[in-house]
C-alpha cells in the first residue's frame, strides 16, 4: 500500500518516527513498545486537527505493557510524558481498594494529576512574568534601602553631565551585586494555618483539603518583620511579585485543559488487581477495584478543588509482569478499554552492555560525571563493560530478576572504594578493567547467599 505524504501541520509536533528516535536516546531495545506509545501520542495531535463534532467521539487508545520488572516500562511512559510536556502521574494500582474498604479512592489520581498540572503551568507562568517581577523587586529593594526617601516608579537614567542620585547609585550597586550582604527590614505576611485533621478514607480526601483551605482563608494573616540580607529579601519578594502577576484563574483553566487533553496516568502493577477465581476471597476485592477504576478509564467527571475535570481523553498506560495472570483475566469492560497490548522482553548481557554505555543518561556516564567533580577521570575498557554486564545477568538469574535495576547496585559496589577515596586522590585517571571488575565482584557473585543481600 502506497501512503501519500501529507504536509505536516504544526512543525513543533513530533512524528512517530521522531518520538521513537527521542526514546532511543534513553531506552535500549523494546522497539514494539516504543512504536505503540509513539502512535498513541501522535494520535492525540491528529485528534486535535479534526472537526470538533468528531473529535469528542475519538477515545484514546490505552496501552497495557507486559513484561518483568526493570525492562523499561515506567521509563518509556515517563519519557513520553516529558516529550509531550504532558502532566504525568505514576501510581501503583494496588494503592486503591474497592469503595468501602480502607485505602485510596480511585478519583484521587485525577485530583493528583490536576495538582501536578497546576504546579506545571504555574511554573511556566512564573518564568513568563519573571522579567516584570524582577523589575518590581528592584524597586521594592531600593525602597527598603532608602526607607526615608520618595517611592517613585522605575528611575530614569541620569542625563549627560547630571550627577546620579543616591537612588540611581544604589540601583547600579544592586545590579552589580555589591549590596547582597546588606541587611534590610522586610515585612512578611504569614497566613494562619489551622490544625485540622480528618481521618480520610474514600471520598473524604477532598473534604479535608477544602475544610483546611476555607478556615485558612477566614483566619487573618499575621504580618511579621524580618531582618534579612538583600539576597534573601530578593527571593522572598520575587515569589510575592510573581504570585501577584500570575492570573490563577487562567493557570487553573490551562491546567485543566492540559489534564483533559494531554494528561497521562501510568497504572503500575495492574496485574496485582486481577482476580483469577471469581466469587469469593480477596479476588472479589480485586475485581471491585477494577470496577471502581472503570468509570475513570471510560470517561467521567471528577470533582477537584480546582473544579470539575473530565477524564474522557486522558491516556492510560498500564503495566504489569503478569507472571501469575494474563490481561484476559481483567474484567471484560476493562480489557475493552485497553485495546493495545505490547510485550517487553527480558534483558540479557547484550542489552546490559548497551544500557551501561549508549543512552544519554547511561550509568557509566553518570559515574564519570560524578567523579569528575573530584578531579578523577574514570575510564572503562570494553572488556570491563562486558564483564559487568555478564555478572549483573548472572545475579539476576540466580536471585530475583530485577532487570536493569541490578546494574545500579553492581556499579555502586564496583566503585565503592573509588568514590570513598576520590577526594584524597587528587587529579588522576582511573581505568576500570575486566580484572578489576572480577576482583571487586566475583566473590560476592559466587557466594549466592551473600549476593542476595548485597547485590
XYZ file of C-alpha atoms in Angstrom:
455
model
C 0.000 0.000 0.000
C 1.430 3.355 -1.022
C 0.985 6.138 1.520
C 0.555 9.725 0.357
C 2.849 12.035 2.269
C 0.837 14.984 3.598
C 2.341 18.294 4.692
C 2.789 18.427 8.447
C 0.626 20.901 10.339
C 2.446 22.423 13.298
C 6.143 21.820 12.793
C 6.765 21.502 16.550
C 4.787 18.233 16.767
C 6.886 15.090 16.613
C 6.083 12.288 14.195
C 6.020 8.689 15.498
C 9.462 8.130 13.958
C 10.829 11.220 15.735
C 9.245 10.148 19.044
C 10.912 6.731 18.796
C 14.239 8.398 17.959
C 13.930 10.522 21.131
C 13.043 7.480 23.249
C 16.042 5.631 21.770
C 18.313 8.179 23.463
C 17.304 6.850 26.879
C 15.839 3.353 26.459
C 17.622 0.373 24.945
C 15.573 -2.014 22.787
C 11.818 -2.560 23.295
C 11.062 -1.276 19.782
C 7.491 -2.617 19.756
C 6.546 -0.750 22.941
C 8.169 2.469 21.718
C 6.278 2.234 18.446
C 2.934 1.755 20.221
C 3.339 4.708 22.584
C 4.607 6.894 19.709
C 1.433 6.180 17.729
C -0.734 6.849 20.804
C 0.953 10.218 21.322
C 0.682 11.207 17.657
C -3.000 10.238 17.640
C -3.612 12.946 20.219
C -2.228 15.544 17.836
C -4.249 14.053 14.959
C -7.411 14.222 17.076
C -6.927 17.976 17.618
C -6.845 18.550 13.839
C -10.251 17.037 13.006
C -13.708 18.703 13.237
C -14.942 19.212 16.791
C -18.102 17.112 16.432
C -15.954 14.065 15.595
C -13.081 14.962 17.941
C -15.060 14.173 21.087
C -16.014 10.747 19.751
C -12.421 9.543 19.427
C -11.284 7.825 22.616
C -7.581 7.440 23.465
C -6.046 4.068 22.651
C -4.935 2.996 26.120
C -1.999 0.590 26.388
C -1.033 -2.370 28.553
C 2.719 -3.029 28.688
C 3.531 -6.588 29.713
C 6.981 -7.509 30.968
C 9.156 -8.230 34.013
C 10.446 -5.524 36.315
C 13.359 -3.360 35.210
C 12.917 -3.673 31.436
C 11.852 -0.082 30.757
C 8.054 0.078 31.163
C 7.986 3.056 33.520
C 10.851 4.822 31.754
C 9.055 4.649 28.391
C 5.905 6.227 29.877
C 7.861 8.873 31.814
C 9.982 9.908 28.815
C 6.879 10.004 26.615
C 5.174 12.441 29.000
C 8.303 14.600 29.100
C 8.437 14.700 25.303
C 4.790 15.732 25.123
C 5.187 18.182 28.034
C 2.124 16.494 29.489
C 1.017 16.218 33.123
C 2.163 12.713 34.129
C 1.254 10.659 37.175
C 2.628 7.235 38.037
C 0.643 5.291 40.592
C 0.517 1.658 41.673
C -2.863 0.041 41.104
C -2.510 -1.694 44.475
C -2.810 1.715 46.212
C -6.524 1.561 45.538
C -9.112 -0.629 47.176
C -12.750 -1.200 46.493
C -15.091 1.509 47.775
C -15.901 0.813 51.421
C -12.516 -0.736 52.231
C -9.524 1.059 53.733
C -7.397 2.637 51.023
C -7.278 5.443 48.475
C -10.265 6.445 46.438
C -9.632 5.929 42.692
C -10.661 9.510 41.855
C -7.700 10.782 43.904
C -5.371 10.035 40.984
C -7.232 12.571 38.835
C -7.023 15.129 41.647
C -3.284 14.415 41.982
C -2.824 14.821 38.212
C -4.667 18.149 38.311
C -2.470 19.308 41.192
C 0.645 18.434 39.157
C -0.721 20.281 36.131
C -1.438 23.441 38.160
C 2.129 23.387 39.516
C 3.460 22.823 35.996
C 1.509 25.719 34.438
C 2.251 27.973 37.407
C 5.996 27.357 36.945
C 5.661 28.248 33.242
C 3.775 31.439 34.126
C 6.354 32.336 36.748
C 9.054 32.214 34.071
C 6.898 34.280 31.716
C 6.439 37.105 34.248
C 9.920 36.810 35.724
C 11.399 39.883 33.977
C 8.489 42.091 35.076
C 8.649 40.667 38.617
C 12.388 41.339 38.815
C 11.822 44.990 37.861
C 9.259 45.348 40.650
C 11.576 43.598 43.112
C 14.388 46.001 42.269
C 12.137 48.974 43.084
C 10.997 47.402 46.350
C 14.579 46.678 47.370
C 15.517 50.299 46.669
C 12.635 51.410 48.882
C 13.943 49.146 51.663
C 17.463 50.508 51.251
C 16.199 54.117 51.222
C 13.256 53.920 53.655
C 13.041 57.663 54.295
C 13.208 58.664 50.641
C 10.470 59.048 47.998
C 8.930 55.963 46.407
C 8.860 56.712 42.670
C 8.491 54.137 39.915
C 11.465 52.891 37.884
C 14.158 55.577 37.949
C 15.204 57.432 34.851
C 18.907 57.322 33.976
C 20.796 60.493 34.784
C 21.097 62.934 31.860
C 24.538 63.612 30.412
C 26.535 65.759 32.835
C 23.942 65.309 35.620
C 25.267 63.578 38.769
C 23.412 60.343 39.540
C 21.036 60.423 42.519
C 21.603 58.284 45.594
C 18.795 56.041 44.384
C 20.435 55.533 40.985
C 23.829 54.859 42.592
C 22.192 52.231 44.790
C 20.428 50.779 41.767
C 23.765 50.354 39.997
C 25.359 48.781 43.060
C 22.355 46.473 43.392
C 22.695 45.321 39.783
C 26.427 44.742 40.257
C 25.754 42.555 43.314
C 27.598 44.834 45.731
C 24.747 45.029 48.265
C 23.917 41.331 48.596
C 25.165 41.080 52.207
C 23.499 44.278 53.469
C 20.589 43.772 55.890
C 17.094 45.179 55.308
C 13.851 45.092 57.323
C 11.214 43.144 55.414
C 7.540 42.708 56.308
C 6.321 39.179 55.623
C 2.680 38.087 55.834
C 2.190 34.692 57.403
C -1.182 33.099 56.806
C -2.543 31.396 59.882
C -2.965 27.705 59.141
C -5.380 25.895 61.418
C -4.520 22.465 62.739
C -7.250 20.279 61.298
C -7.076 16.573 60.825
C -9.747 14.435 59.271
C -9.157 10.716 59.057
C -9.858 10.482 55.376
C -10.917 7.397 53.529
C -12.785 7.009 50.295
C -14.278 10.311 49.191
C -13.069 12.407 52.145
C -9.633 13.469 50.872
C -11.101 16.455 49.035
C -13.249 17.441 52.028
C -10.171 17.519 54.251
C -8.345 19.942 51.975
C -11.353 22.177 51.338
C -12.035 22.473 55.072
C -8.438 23.492 55.789
C -8.446 25.961 52.891
C -11.740 27.502 53.990
C -10.548 28.063 57.568
C -7.157 29.432 56.475
C -8.935 31.980 54.251
C -11.209 33.080 57.116
C -8.453 33.468 59.707
C -6.447 36.679 59.242
C -2.784 36.549 58.276
C -0.103 37.901 60.595
C 2.497 40.414 59.499
C 5.976 39.815 60.829
C 9.061 41.982 60.316
C 12.191 40.038 59.491
C 15.760 41.295 59.231
C 17.280 39.576 56.222
C 20.112 40.061 53.769
C 19.355 41.620 50.387
C 19.900 38.308 48.558
C 17.321 36.598 50.810
C 14.915 39.529 50.518
C 15.174 39.341 46.724
C 13.970 35.709 46.712
C 11.090 36.438 49.101
C 9.988 39.484 47.124
C 10.358 37.656 43.803
C 7.916 34.996 44.995
C 5.465 37.659 46.175
C 5.649 39.682 42.962
C 5.400 36.599 40.739
C 2.332 35.449 42.665
C 0.757 38.894 42.248
C 1.393 38.951 38.490
C 0.100 35.434 37.835
C -3.582 35.122 36.969
C -4.523 31.964 38.881
C -7.881 31.641 37.085
C -6.025 31.364 33.776
C -3.490 28.971 35.321
C -6.266 26.664 36.523
C -8.060 26.805 33.181
C -4.875 25.940 31.265
C -4.020 23.176 33.753
C -7.479 21.669 33.301
C -7.060 21.779 29.513
C -3.673 20.052 29.782
C -5.071 17.310 32.025
C -8.194 16.709 29.943
C -6.482 16.777 26.542
C -2.885 15.699 27.247
C -2.763 14.045 30.699
C -1.090 10.642 31.084
C -1.725 8.273 34.002
C 0.619 5.310 34.377
C -1.037 2.467 36.303
C 1.749 0.215 37.506
C 1.289 -3.374 38.739
C -2.177 -3.668 37.238
C -1.727 -7.445 37.300
C -1.938 -7.282 41.119
C -5.633 -6.329 40.921
C -6.533 -9.197 38.592
C -8.858 -11.758 40.201
C -8.466 -15.292 38.896
C -11.034 -17.229 40.956
C -14.235 -15.256 40.735
C -16.752 -15.354 43.540
C -15.112 -15.109 46.947
C -11.996 -14.225 48.895
C -9.519 -11.443 48.029
C -10.309 -11.761 44.324
C -13.701 -10.148 44.954
C -11.946 -7.026 46.268
C -9.529 -7.007 43.307
C -12.411 -7.140 40.870
C -14.062 -4.349 42.862
C -11.007 -2.142 42.318
C -11.222 -2.769 38.587
C -14.903 -1.810 38.603
C -14.066 1.376 40.508
C -11.289 2.207 38.014
C -13.510 1.535 35.020
C -15.528 4.815 35.018
C -12.292 6.841 35.247
C -10.802 4.996 32.271
C -14.060 5.029 30.292
C -14.559 8.736 30.892
C -16.240 10.524 33.762
C -16.170 13.878 35.553
C -14.196 14.142 38.791
C -14.640 16.891 41.382
C -11.362 18.533 42.384
C -10.584 21.644 44.401
C -9.994 23.372 41.042
C -13.406 22.421 39.668
C -14.688 19.579 37.519
C -12.209 17.581 35.416
C -13.223 15.228 32.598
C -11.206 12.028 32.141
C -12.553 11.077 28.684
C -9.298 11.825 26.847
C -6.644 11.128 29.477
C -4.247 8.474 28.167
C -3.894 5.480 30.494
C -0.819 3.296 30.227
C -0.978 0.192 32.424
C 1.854 -2.210 33.117
C 2.442 -5.476 34.876
C 4.600 -8.588 34.866
C 1.545 -10.887 34.553
C 3.517 -13.868 35.910
C 0.505 -15.435 37.630
C -2.197 -13.979 35.392
C -2.790 -12.564 31.924
C -4.543 -9.473 30.534
C -7.563 -11.599 29.609
C -8.121 -12.139 33.362
C -9.125 -8.482 33.681
C -12.883 -7.878 33.697
C -14.152 -7.699 30.079
C -15.047 -3.998 30.286
C -11.512 -3.147 31.434
C -9.980 -5.254 28.664
C -12.015 -3.304 26.119
C -10.613 -0.011 27.419
C -7.003 -1.148 26.876
C -7.033 -2.188 23.211
C -3.258 -2.039 22.713
C -1.081 -4.745 24.311
C 2.697 -4.801 23.939
C 5.189 -7.225 25.389
C 8.562 -6.009 26.651
C 11.377 -8.505 26.519
C 13.713 -9.537 29.376
C 17.187 -8.031 29.255
C 20.391 -10.029 28.820
C 24.145 -9.282 28.686
C 23.984 -7.609 25.257
C 21.268 -5.169 26.406
C 23.103 -4.504 29.691
C 26.266 -3.545 27.769
C 24.273 -1.045 25.728
C 22.451 0.305 28.814
C 25.795 0.932 30.509
C 27.206 2.967 27.630
C 24.725 4.121 24.968
C 21.866 6.201 26.468
C 22.373 9.888 27.177
C 21.898 9.108 30.865
C 23.956 5.879 30.783
C 25.169 4.702 34.188
C 28.850 4.881 33.249
C 28.386 8.478 32.042
C 26.694 9.335 35.352
C 29.578 7.987 37.442
C 32.143 9.642 35.181
C 30.399 13.000 35.709
C 30.135 12.485 39.490
C 33.806 11.601 39.935
C 34.956 14.346 37.559
C 33.848 16.802 40.269
C 36.717 15.397 42.381
C 39.228 15.627 39.526
C 39.000 11.895 38.703
C 38.854 10.836 35.049
C 37.078 7.474 35.068
C 37.561 5.142 32.098
C 36.157 1.672 31.386
C 37.725 -0.811 28.970
C 35.273 -2.591 26.610
C 36.162 -5.872 28.377
C 35.238 -4.341 31.743
C 31.812 -3.314 30.432
C 31.270 -6.806 29.016
C 32.259 -8.396 32.340
C 29.948 -6.071 34.284
C 27.022 -6.949 32.024
C 27.722 -10.680 32.355
C 27.988 -10.545 36.154
C 24.774 -8.499 36.503
C 22.967 -11.027 34.317
C 24.272 -13.898 36.452
C 22.985 -12.273 39.652
C 19.573 -11.754 38.060
C 19.455 -15.413 37.031
C 20.441 -16.733 40.462
C 18.363 -14.351 42.578
C 15.285 -12.303 41.751
C 15.396 -10.854 38.231
C 15.057 -7.082 38.659
C 16.270 -6.244 35.155
C 18.392 -3.159 34.549
C 17.943 -2.033 38.171
C 20.554 -4.641 39.061
C 23.182 -2.539 37.276
C 22.750 0.278 39.807
C 23.664 -1.991 42.721
C 26.515 -3.668 40.864
C 28.019 -0.333 39.765
C 27.751 1.140 43.265
C 29.562 -1.858 44.758
C 32.189 -1.811 41.996
C 33.083 1.852 42.537
C 32.619 1.977 46.310
C 36.343 2.343 47.115
C 36.979 4.843 44.315
C 34.033 7.001 45.439
C 35.151 6.894 49.070
C 38.799 7.845 48.440
C 38.211 10.214 45.478
C 38.594 13.483 47.476
C 42.061 12.368 48.658
C 43.369 11.036 45.345
C 43.903 14.314 43.502
C 43.566 14.678 39.757
C 44.249 11.391 38.000
C 42.858 8.889 35.531
C 41.454 5.615 36.872
C 40.864 2.826 34.364
C 38.411 0.064 35.254
C 39.496 -3.235 33.671
C 37.810 -6.627 33.486
C 40.296 -7.879 36.098
C 39.283 -5.075 38.481
C 35.599 -5.938 37.977
C 36.240 -9.613 38.770
C 38.365 -8.743 41.800
C 35.677 -6.476 43.261
C 32.592 -8.540 42.418
C 33.403 -12.168 41.613
C 33.476 -13.408 45.225
C 30.197 -11.695 46.005
C 28.535 -13.255 42.985
C 29.904 -16.746 43.670
C 28.515 -16.649 47.212
C 24.815 -16.905 46.416
C 23.645 -16.148 49.968
C 25.856 -13.062 50.173
C 24.860 -11.762 46.752
C 21.171 -11.962 47.720
C 21.791 -9.413 50.473
C 24.440 -7.209 48.866
C 23.733 -7.301 45.128
